[in-house]
Amino acid sequence: MKIFNTLTRRKEEFEPINPGKVGIYVCGPTVYDFIHIGNARPMIVFDTLRRYLEHKGFEVNYVSNFTDIDDKIIKRSIEEGIPASEVSEKYIAECKKDMEALNVRPATTHPQATREIPEMIDMVQTLIDKGHAYEKNGTVYFRVRSFEPYGKLSHKNIDDLESGHRAEAHQLKVSGEDEKEDGLDFVLWKPKKEGEPFWDSPWGEGRPGWHLECSCMSKKYIGDTLDIHAGGEDLIFPHHENEIAQSEASSDKEFSRYWMHNAFLRINGDKMSKSLGNFFTVRDICKEYDPQVIRFFMLSAQYRTPLNFSRDLVEDSAKGLERILNGAEKLRGIIDKDNKKPVTDAEEQILEEEIPKFIERFDEAMDDDLNTSDAISVVFELVRYTNANTDENSSSDFAGCLYKVLNELCDKVLGISLERKVEEIDQSEVEAIEALIAERTAAKKARDFARADEIRNQLLEQGIILEDTREGVKWKKA
Ligand code: AMP
Ligand code: ZN
C-alpha cells in the first residue's frame, strides 16, 4: 500500500516497524460541544484506513485521544457553572454516540489528557534535563531552537517563522508570554489561573499544554515510534510540528514514520468550523439523513481532496448508496429462496475469474493512498455486474458467494452496512398494517377495487409501500 507522507511530500510504500502490526495515532476532538461533520471526516477516513489494514491482515493498535482539558472547555464550564470534567465527560459520551451512528469503531484506546498527567510531567522534566525546555514563573516552554529539525513536517523555515513572531511581539506582551527566551518557544506547562482546574507539578500548580498530551499518550499506548500519525491538515502546524519536537527531543528516536492529513470538509468553499459558525453537528445532520449516507458521502472523495458539503451532493450519495443496497437486497432475496441447485459452470467461471478482478481493482484503489472514491466506483461496477448476472432462478450458493464479496468490501472495509436500517416499528403498528393488508386482499377478492385502492393510499400516507408479489403482498417502510 502506498501512503502520501506529509513529511516527505511523496507517496511511499507503507512498511510497518514490526511486520504484521501497525500502530496508528489519530488526534481526536476537543470535547466542549457536539462534534460537527468536519470533525467527523478524519474519524471516518482513518477508521476506514484501520479497517482496510485489518482486511489486509494487519493487527492494528488504533489510538485516538479526547482533549478533555483546554481553554474552550474551561470557558464552557464557567458559562454553565459546572466543573470542566462534567463538560468533557458529557461531550465524550455524545461524541461516542455520533461515532457509533457513523459506524466508526471505538479505538483500541481512547486516552484522555486529564488521566495522563504524571506521564506529561515526566516528559516535561526530561526535556528540561536535556536542555530542550525551561521554566519561567511557573510556565515551562519548549526551546524551539534547541531542536534542529524544527519545521521538517510543515516544511517551514525557522528563520521565517521567527520574523513572523517578531511582528507579533506586541501581541506576546498582551498575552503575558513575553518572558519567553524566543518568540518561537511554545508552552509545555502553564500555571493555573483562578477558578481553573489544576494539577501539582515540580513547577507549581497548573495544567499541561495541548501539544504535550498527544506526544505522551501516543508514547504510552503505542511506543516511541508510531507507524502512522494522522489528523486534519490544520494540525500540521503548529500542533504536529510541536509534537515531533517534544517527542524526538525527549526520546532521540523518530516520532512517526508516516504522517497522514485529511483535507477539509468545506461549505461554500470555506473550512467548516466552529469559529466561522458555518457548521452542522453530526447529531443534527443525522436527523435529516441516515448516518450511513453521511459516511458514504465522506468516502466519496479521496481524503486529501477538499470535499464540499451541500445537500445536493449528499442526495447524490444517498441515491448511489441506494443502488448498492438494492443490489444487495436482490442477492439476499435469491439466497432466501434457498434454491439448492448446484453452481453452474458459467457461474463457477464468474466466481473464479471475473469477481477476483473486481476485488483486485478495489484493492488497487485503496492501496493508492486510500482512494475510497475509486474504490466506491468499483463497488458500483460490481453491483451492476451482479445485477446483470443473477435472476430469480440463480442458485442460492452462487448469490451467497457474490453477497459475501460485496459485504466484505462494503461492510468490513468501507464500514457501509448492506442491510437497510429498519426503523423500529412496534408490534401494534405491525398488526394494524397487516389487518389493513388483509382487508385489502379481501376487497380485491370481492372485486371492490375502489376500497382496495383506498387502503393502498391510506398506507402510503403512513409511509408504507405495498408490493404485490407471487408469494403474496409484501410491505416496507418508504
Ligand atoms: P478539533 O476538535 O478542532 O481539534 O478537531 C478535531 C479533528 O477534526 C482534527 O483532526 C481537525 O483537523 C479535524 N477537523 C476540524 N474541522 C475540520 C473540517 N472542516 N474538515 C476536516 N477536518 C476537520
Ligand atoms: Zn494531537
Coordinates of C-alpha atoms and ligand atoms in Angstrom, one line a residue:
M1 CA 0.0 0.0 0.0
K2 CA 1.2 3.5 -0.8
I3 CA 0.6 6.3 1.6
F4 CA 1.2 10.0 0.9
N5 CA 3.5 11.1 3.7
T6 CA 3.3 14.8 4.6
L7 CA 6.8 14.5 6.0
T8 CA 8.4 13.7 2.6
R9 CA 5.5 15.0 0.4
R10 CA 5.6 11.8 -1.5
K11 CA 3.6 8.7 -1.9
E12 CA 5.6 5.9 -0.2
E13 CA 5.2 2.2 0.2
F14 CA 3.9 1.5 3.6
E15 CA 6.1 -0.7 5.7
P16 CA 5.3 -1.0 9.4
I17 CA 8.1 -1.2 12.0
N18 CA 7.0 -4.7 13.2
P19 CA 5.8 -6.9 10.4
G20 CA 2.1 -7.5 10.6
K21 CA 1.5 -4.9 13.2
V22 CA 0.5 -1.2 12.8
G23 CA 0.4 1.5 15.5
I24 CA -1.8 4.5 14.5
Y25 CA -2.4 7.6 16.5
V26 CA -5.2 10.0 15.4
C27 CA -5.7 13.4 17.1
G28 CA -9.2 13.4 18.4
P29 CA -11.6 16.2 19.2
T30 CA -11.6 18.8 22.0
V31 CA -14.8 17.9 23.9
Y32 CA -16.7 21.1 24.8
D33 CA -19.7 20.7 22.4
F34 CA -21.2 18.3 19.9
I35 CA -18.9 17.4 17.1
H36 CA -19.6 18.8 13.6
I37 CA -19.4 16.9 10.4
G38 CA -16.0 18.5 9.6
N39 CA -14.6 16.7 12.7
A40 CA -16.3 13.5 11.5
R41 CA -14.1 13.5 8.3
P42 CA -10.9 12.3 10.0
M43 CA -12.9 9.9 12.2
I44 CA -14.5 8.2 9.1
V45 CA -11.4 8.4 6.9
F46 CA -8.9 6.9 9.4
D47 CA -11.4 4.3 10.7
T48 CA -11.6 3.2 7.0
L49 CA -7.8 3.1 6.9
R50 CA -7.8 0.9 10.0
R51 CA -10.5 -1.4 8.6
Y52 CA -8.6 -1.7 5.3
L53 CA -5.3 -2.6 7.1
E54 CA -7.1 -5.2 9.1
H55 CA -8.7 -6.6 5.9
K56 CA -5.1 -6.9 4.6
G57 CA -4.3 -9.0 7.7
F58 CA -2.5 -6.4 9.9
E59 CA -3.1 -6.2 13.6
V60 CA -3.9 -2.6 14.3
N61 CA -3.4 -0.7 17.5
Y62 CA -5.5 2.4 16.9
V63 CA -5.2 5.1 19.5
S64 CA -7.3 8.3 19.4
N65 CA -7.4 10.8 22.2
F66 CA -10.1 13.1 23.7
T67 CA -8.7 16.5 24.6
D68 CA -10.6 16.9 27.9
I69 CA -8.8 20.0 29.3
D70 CA -8.5 23.2 27.3
D71 CA -9.5 26.9 27.3
K72 CA -12.7 26.2 25.5
I73 CA -13.8 23.5 27.9
I74 CA -13.0 25.8 30.8
K75 CA -14.9 28.7 29.2
R76 CA -17.9 26.4 28.8
S77 CA -17.7 25.2 32.4
I78 CA -17.7 28.8 33.6
E79 CA -20.7 29.7 31.4
E80 CA -22.6 26.7 32.6
G81 CA -21.5 26.8 36.2
I82 CA -20.4 23.2 36.2
P83 CA -16.9 21.6 36.6
A84 CA -14.8 21.2 33.5
S85 CA -14.8 17.5 33.9
E86 CA -18.6 17.4 33.7
V87 CA -18.5 19.3 30.4
S88 CA -15.9 17.0 28.9
E89 CA -17.5 13.7 30.2
K90 CA -20.8 14.8 28.7
Y91 CA -19.4 15.6 25.3
I92 CA -17.2 12.5 25.2
A93 CA -20.4 10.4 25.7
E94 CA -22.1 12.4 23.0
C95 CA -19.2 12.0 20.6
K96 CA -19.1 8.3 21.2
K97 CA -22.8 8.1 20.2
D98 CA -22.1 10.0 17.0
M99 CA -19.2 7.8 16.2
E100 CA -21.3 4.7 16.7
A101 CA -24.0 6.2 14.4
L102 CA -21.4 6.8 11.7
N103 CA -20.1 3.2 12.2
V104 CA -16.7 4.5 13.4
R105 CA -15.4 1.7 15.6
P106 CA -14.2 2.6 19.1
A107 CA -10.4 3.0 19.1
T108 CA -8.2 0.3 20.8
T109 CA -7.7 3.0 23.4
H110 CA -9.2 6.4 23.8
P111 CA -6.9 8.2 26.2
Q112 CA -7.9 11.4 28.0
A113 CA -5.4 14.1 28.8
T114 CA -6.5 14.6 32.4
R115 CA -5.8 10.9 33.2
E116 CA -2.2 11.0 31.9
I117 CA -0.8 13.9 33.9
P118 CA 2.1 12.0 35.6
E119 CA 3.4 10.9 32.1
M120 CA 3.2 14.5 30.9
I121 CA 5.1 15.8 33.9
D122 CA 7.8 13.2 33.3
M123 CA 8.2 14.2 29.7
V124 CA 8.5 17.9 30.6
Q125 CA 11.1 17.0 33.2
T126 CA 13.1 15.0 30.7
L127 CA 13.0 17.9 28.2
I128 CA 14.2 20.4 30.9
D129 CA 17.0 17.9 31.9
K130 CA 18.2 17.7 28.3
G131 CA 18.2 21.5 27.8
H132 CA 15.2 21.5 25.5
A133 CA 12.8 23.3 27.9
Y134 CA 13.0 25.9 30.6
E135 CA 10.7 27.3 33.3
K136 CA 9.8 31.0 33.9
N137 CA 7.4 31.9 36.7
G138 CA 5.6 28.6 36.7
T139 CA 5.3 28.3 32.9
V140 CA 7.5 25.7 31.1
Y141 CA 8.4 26.5 27.5
F142 CA 9.9 24.3 24.8
R143 CA 13.2 25.8 23.5
V144 CA 12.5 25.5 19.8
R145 CA 15.9 26.5 18.6
S146 CA 17.4 23.6 20.6
F147 CA 15.6 21.2 18.2
E148 CA 17.4 21.5 14.9
P149 CA 14.9 19.7 12.6
Y150 CA 12.0 22.0 13.8
G151 CA 9.8 22.8 10.7
K152 CA 10.5 19.5 8.9
L153 CA 6.9 18.4 8.8
S154 CA 5.3 21.7 7.8
H155 CA 8.3 22.5 5.6
K156 CA 8.7 25.8 7.3
N157 CA 11.9 27.6 7.7
I158 CA 12.7 28.5 11.3
D159 CA 14.0 32.0 10.4
D160 CA 10.8 32.9 8.5
L161 CA 8.8 31.7 11.5
E162 CA 11.0 33.9 13.8
S163 CA 10.4 37.1 11.7
G164 CA 6.7 36.3 11.8
H165 CA 6.8 36.1 15.5
R166 CA 8.7 39.4 15.8
A167 CA 5.8 41.1 14.1
E168 CA 3.6 39.6 16.8
A169 CA 5.8 40.9 19.6
H170 CA 3.2 43.3 20.8
Q171 CA 0.6 40.5 21.0
L172 CA 3.0 38.4 23.1
K173 CA 3.2 41.2 25.7
V174 CA -0.6 41.3 25.8
S175 CA -0.8 37.5 26.3
G176 CA 1.8 37.5 29.0
E177 CA 4.2 35.3 27.0
D178 CA 6.8 38.0 26.6
E179 CA 9.0 36.2 29.2
K180 CA 9.9 33.6 26.6
E181 CA 13.5 33.3 25.5
D182 CA 12.4 33.3 21.9
G183 CA 9.1 34.1 20.2
L184 CA 9.1 30.6 18.7
D185 CA 9.0 28.8 22.0
F186 CA 5.7 27.1 23.0
V187 CA 4.1 26.2 26.2
L188 CA 4.5 22.7 27.8
W189 CA 3.1 23.5 31.2
K190 CA 1.0 26.5 32.2
P191 CA 0.3 27.8 35.7
K192 CA -3.2 27.8 37.0
K193 CA -5.5 30.8 36.8
E194 CA -8.1 31.5 39.5
G195 CA -11.0 29.1 39.2
E196 CA -9.3 26.7 36.7
P197 CA -8.7 23.0 37.2
F198 CA -5.1 22.3 38.1
W199 CA -2.6 19.6 39.0
D200 CA 0.5 19.6 41.1
S201 CA 3.9 19.7 39.4
P202 CA 7.5 20.5 40.1
W203 CA 6.8 23.9 38.6
G204 CA 3.8 24.7 40.7
E205 CA 0.1 24.0 40.3
G206 CA -1.1 24.2 36.7
R207 CA -2.1 22.2 33.6
P208 CA -0.4 20.7 30.5
G209 CA -0.2 22.4 27.1
W210 CA -2.3 20.9 24.3
H211 CA 0.6 19.6 22.2
L212 CA 2.1 17.7 25.1
E213 CA -0.8 15.3 25.6
C214 CA -0.5 13.7 22.1
S215 CA 3.3 13.1 22.5
C216 CA 2.7 11.4 25.9
M217 CA -0.4 9.4 25.1
S218 CA 1.0 8.1 21.8
K219 CA 4.2 7.0 23.5
K220 CA 2.3 5.3 26.3
Y221 CA -0.2 3.4 24.2
I222 CA 1.9 2.7 21.1
G223 CA 5.6 3.4 21.8
D224 CA 8.3 5.9 21.0
T225 CA 7.9 5.5 17.2
L226 CA 4.5 5.3 15.6
D227 CA 3.8 3.8 12.3
I228 CA 1.2 6.4 11.3
H229 CA 0.2 9.7 12.9
A230 CA -2.9 11.2 11.4
G231 CA -5.3 14.1 11.7
G232 CA -6.8 17.0 9.8
E233 CA -4.5 19.2 7.8
D234 CA -5.0 22.2 10.1
L235 CA -3.0 20.2 12.7
I236 CA 0.3 20.1 10.7
F237 CA 1.4 23.4 12.1
P238 CA 1.9 24.0 14.9
H239 CA 0.4 21.0 16.6
H240 CA 2.1 18.2 14.9
E241 CA 5.4 20.1 14.4
N242 CA 5.4 20.7 18.1
E243 CA 4.6 17.0 18.9
I244 CA 7.6 16.0 16.8
A245 CA 9.8 18.4 18.7
Q246 CA 8.7 17.2 22.1
S247 CA 8.8 13.5 21.3
E248 CA 12.0 13.4 19.3
A249 CA 13.9 15.8 21.7
S250 CA 12.9 13.6 24.6
S251 CA 13.4 10.1 23.1
D252 CA 16.1 10.7 20.5
K253 CA 14.0 8.5 18.2
E254 CA 11.9 9.2 15.1
F255 CA 8.4 10.0 16.3
S256 CA 6.3 8.8 13.4
R257 CA 7.3 7.2 10.1
Y258 CA 4.2 8.3 8.2
W259 CA 2.1 11.4 8.6
M260 CA -1.4 11.4 7.0
H261 CA -3.6 14.5 6.9
N262 CA -7.1 14.8 5.6
A263 CA -8.2 17.9 3.7
F264 CA -11.1 19.9 5.0
L265 CA -14.8 19.4 4.7
R266 CA -15.9 22.8 3.3
I267 CA -19.1 24.6 3.0
N268 CA -19.4 27.2 0.2
G269 CA -15.7 26.9 -0.3
D270 CA -14.8 27.7 3.4
K271 CA -13.5 25.3 6.0
M272 CA -16.4 24.1 8.1
S273 CA -15.5 25.2 11.7
K274 CA -17.0 26.2 15.0
S275 CA -15.3 29.6 14.9
L276 CA -16.8 30.6 11.5
G277 CA -20.2 29.4 12.6
N278 CA -20.7 27.6 9.3
F279 CA -21.1 24.1 10.7
F280 CA -23.6 21.4 11.1
T281 CA -23.4 19.0 14.0
V282 CA -23.4 15.3 13.3
R283 CA -26.4 15.0 15.6
D284 CA -28.5 17.4 13.5
I285 CA -27.5 16.1 10.1
C286 CA -28.3 12.5 11.2
K287 CA -31.9 13.7 11.9
E288 CA -32.1 14.6 8.2
Y289 CA -30.1 11.7 6.6
D290 CA -29.3 8.2 7.5
P291 CA -25.8 8.4 9.2
Q292 CA -24.7 5.7 6.7
V293 CA -25.4 8.2 3.9
I294 CA -23.1 10.7 5.6
R295 CA -20.3 8.1 5.9
F296 CA -20.8 7.1 2.3
F297 CA -20.7 10.8 1.2
M298 CA -17.4 11.3 3.2
L299 CA -15.8 8.4 1.4
S300 CA -17.0 9.5 -2.0
A301 CA -13.8 11.7 -2.1
Q302 CA -10.2 10.7 -1.6
Y303 CA -9.2 12.0 1.9
R304 CA -6.7 14.6 0.6
T305 CA -9.2 16.2 -1.7
P306 CA -11.3 19.0 -0.2
L307 CA -14.9 18.0 0.0
N308 CA -17.7 20.4 -0.3
F309 CA -20.8 19.8 1.8
S310 CA -24.1 20.5 0.1
R311 CA -27.5 18.9 0.3
D312 CA -27.4 18.2 -3.4
L313 CA -24.1 16.2 -3.1
V314 CA -25.5 14.3 0.0
E315 CA -28.6 13.5 -2.0
D316 CA -26.4 12.1 -4.8
S317 CA -24.6 9.9 -2.3
A318 CA -28.0 8.7 -0.9
K319 CA -29.0 7.7 -4.4
G320 CA -25.7 6.0 -5.1
L321 CA -25.9 4.1 -1.8
E322 CA -29.5 3.1 -2.7
R323 CA -28.2 1.4 -5.8
I324 CA -25.8 -0.7 -3.8
L325 CA -28.4 -1.6 -1.2
N326 CA -30.9 -2.6 -3.9
G327 CA -28.3 -4.9 -5.4
A328 CA -27.6 -6.4 -2.0
E329 CA -31.3 -6.9 -1.4
K330 CA -31.7 -8.7 -4.7
L331 CA -28.9 -11.1 -3.7
R332 CA -30.4 -11.6 -0.3
G333 CA -33.8 -12.4 -1.9
I334 CA -32.2 -15.1 -4.0
I335 CA -30.4 -16.5 -1.0
D336 CA -33.6 -16.6 1.0
K337 CA -35.3 -18.6 -1.8
D338 CA -32.9 -21.4 -1.0
N339 CA -32.7 -22.7 -4.5
K340 CA -30.4 -25.7 -3.9
K341 CA -29.3 -26.4 -7.5
P342 CA -25.6 -26.6 -7.9
V343 CA -23.4 -23.7 -9.1
T344 CA -23.2 -23.9 -12.9
D345 CA -20.0 -23.9 -14.9
A346 CA -20.7 -20.4 -16.1
E347 CA -21.3 -19.2 -12.5
E348 CA -18.2 -21.0 -11.4
Q349 CA -16.2 -19.1 -14.1
I350 CA -17.7 -15.8 -12.8
L351 CA -16.7 -16.6 -9.2
E352 CA -13.2 -17.7 -10.1
E353 CA -12.3 -15.4 -12.9
E354 CA -14.5 -12.3 -13.0
I355 CA -15.2 -11.5 -9.3
P356 CA -11.5 -11.6 -8.3
K357 CA -10.8 -8.8 -10.9
F358 CA -13.2 -6.5 -9.0
I359 CA -11.6 -7.3 -5.7
E360 CA -8.2 -6.6 -7.2
R361 CA -9.3 -3.3 -8.6
F362 CA -10.9 -2.3 -5.3
D363 CA -7.6 -3.2 -3.5
E364 CA -5.6 -1.3 -6.1
A365 CA -7.7 1.9 -5.4
M366 CA -7.3 1.5 -1.7
D367 CA -3.6 0.7 -2.0
D368 CA -3.2 4.0 -3.8
D369 CA -3.2 6.3 -0.8
L370 CA -6.7 5.1 0.3
N371 CA -8.5 6.2 -2.8
T372 CA -12.0 5.5 -1.5
S373 CA -13.5 7.4 -4.4
D374 CA -12.2 5.0 -6.9
A375 CA -12.9 2.0 -4.6
I376 CA -16.6 3.0 -4.5
S377 CA -16.7 3.2 -8.3
V378 CA -15.5 -0.4 -8.4
V379 CA -18.3 -1.3 -5.9
F380 CA -20.8 0.3 -8.3
E381 CA -19.5 -1.8 -11.2
L382 CA -19.6 -4.9 -9.1
V383 CA -23.2 -4.3 -8.2
R384 CA -24.1 -3.7 -11.9
Y385 CA -22.3 -6.9 -12.7
T386 CA -24.1 -9.0 -10.0
N387 CA -27.5 -7.5 -11.1
A388 CA -26.8 -8.5 -14.7
N389 CA -25.6 -12.0 -13.8
T390 CA -28.3 -13.1 -11.4
D391 CA -32.0 -13.7 -11.6
E392 CA -34.7 -15.3 -9.5
N393 CA -33.6 -18.8 -10.8
S394 CA -30.0 -18.4 -9.7
S395 CA -28.8 -20.8 -7.1
S396 CA -28.6 -19.7 -3.6
D397 CA -24.9 -20.7 -3.3
F398 CA -24.0 -18.5 -6.2
A399 CA -25.8 -15.5 -4.8
G400 CA -24.3 -16.3 -1.4
C401 CA -20.8 -16.1 -2.8
L402 CA -21.5 -12.8 -4.6
Y403 CA -23.0 -11.4 -1.4
K404 CA -20.0 -12.4 0.7
V405 CA -17.7 -10.4 -1.6
L406 CA -19.9 -7.3 -1.7
N407 CA -20.3 -7.5 2.1
E408 CA -16.5 -7.8 2.6
L409 CA -15.8 -4.6 0.6
C410 CA -18.7 -2.5 1.8
D411 CA -19.4 -3.6 5.4
K412 CA -16.0 -4.7 6.5
V413 CA -13.7 -2.3 4.7
L414 CA -15.8 0.8 4.0
G415 CA -18.0 0.5 7.0
I416 CA -21.2 0.6 5.0
S417 CA -23.7 -1.9 6.1
L418 CA -25.6 -3.7 3.3
E419 CA -28.7 -4.1 5.5
R420 CA -31.1 -1.2 5.4
K421 CA -31.7 0.2 8.8
V422 CA -35.2 -0.8 9.6
E423 CA -36.9 1.7 11.7
E424 CA -38.2 0.2 14.9
I425 CA -42.0 -0.4 14.4
D426 CA -43.9 -1.6 17.4
Q427 CA -46.0 -4.7 17.3
S428 CA -49.3 -2.9 17.5
E429 CA -48.4 -0.9 14.4
V430 CA -47.4 -4.1 12.6
E431 CA -50.7 -5.7 13.5
A432 CA -52.7 -2.6 12.3
I433 CA -50.8 -2.6 8.9
E434 CA -51.3 -6.3 8.4
A435 CA -55.0 -6.1 9.2
L436 CA -55.4 -3.4 6.6
I437 CA -53.5 -5.6 4.1
A438 CA -55.8 -8.5 4.8
E439 CA -58.8 -6.2 4.3
R440 CA -57.4 -5.0 1.0
T441 CA -56.8 -8.6 -0.2
A442 CA -60.4 -9.5 0.8
A443 CA -61.7 -6.3 -1.0
K444 CA -59.8 -7.3 -4.2
K445 CA -61.3 -10.8 -4.0
A446 CA -64.7 -9.3 -3.8
R447 CA -63.8 -7.1 -6.8
D448 CA -64.2 -3.9 -4.6
F449 CA -61.2 -2.3 -6.2
A450 CA -62.1 1.2 -5.0
R451 CA -61.8 0.0 -1.4
A452 CA -58.5 -1.8 -2.2
D453 CA -57.0 1.4 -3.7
E454 CA -58.2 3.4 -0.8
I455 CA -56.4 1.1 1.6
R456 CA -53.2 1.2 -0.5
N457 CA -53.3 5.0 -0.5
Q458 CA -54.0 5.2 3.2
L459 CA -51.0 3.0 3.9
L460 CA -48.8 5.1 1.5
E461 CA -49.7 8.2 3.5
Q462 CA -48.4 6.4 6.6
G463 CA -45.1 5.7 4.7
I464 CA -45.9 2.1 4.0
I465 CA -45.3 0.8 0.5
L466 CA -47.1 -2.4 -0.7
E467 CA -45.7 -4.7 -3.3
D468 CA -47.9 -7.4 -4.9
T469 CA -45.7 -10.5 -5.5
R470 CA -46.4 -14.1 -6.4
E471 CA -45.9 -15.0 -2.8
G472 CA -48.4 -12.5 -1.6
V473 CA -48.4 -8.9 -0.5
K474 CA -45.1 -7.6 0.9
W475 CA -44.7 -4.2 2.6
K476 CA -41.9 -2.0 3.6
K477 CA -41.3 1.5 5.1
A478 CA -40.7 4.2 2.4
Ligands
AMP1 P1 -10.6 19.9 16.9 O1 -11.7 19.5 17.9 O2 -10.9 21.3 16.3 O3 -9.2 19.8 17.4 O4 -10.7 18.9 15.6 C1 -10.7 17.5 15.7 C2 -10.3 17.0 14.4 O5 -11.2 17.4 13.3 C3 -8.9 17.4 13.9 O6 -8.2 16.3 13.3 C4 -9.2 18.5 12.9 O7 -8.2 18.7 12.0 C5 -10.4 18.0 12.3 N1 -11.3 19.0 11.6 C6 -11.8 20.1 12.1 N2 -12.5 20.8 11.2 C7 -12.5 20.1 10.0 C8 -13.0 20.2 8.7 N3 -13.8 21.2 8.4 N4 -12.7 19.3 7.8 C9 -12.0 18.2 8.1 N5 -11.4 18.0 9.3 C10 -11.6 18.9 10.3
ZN2 ZN -2.7 15.7 18.6

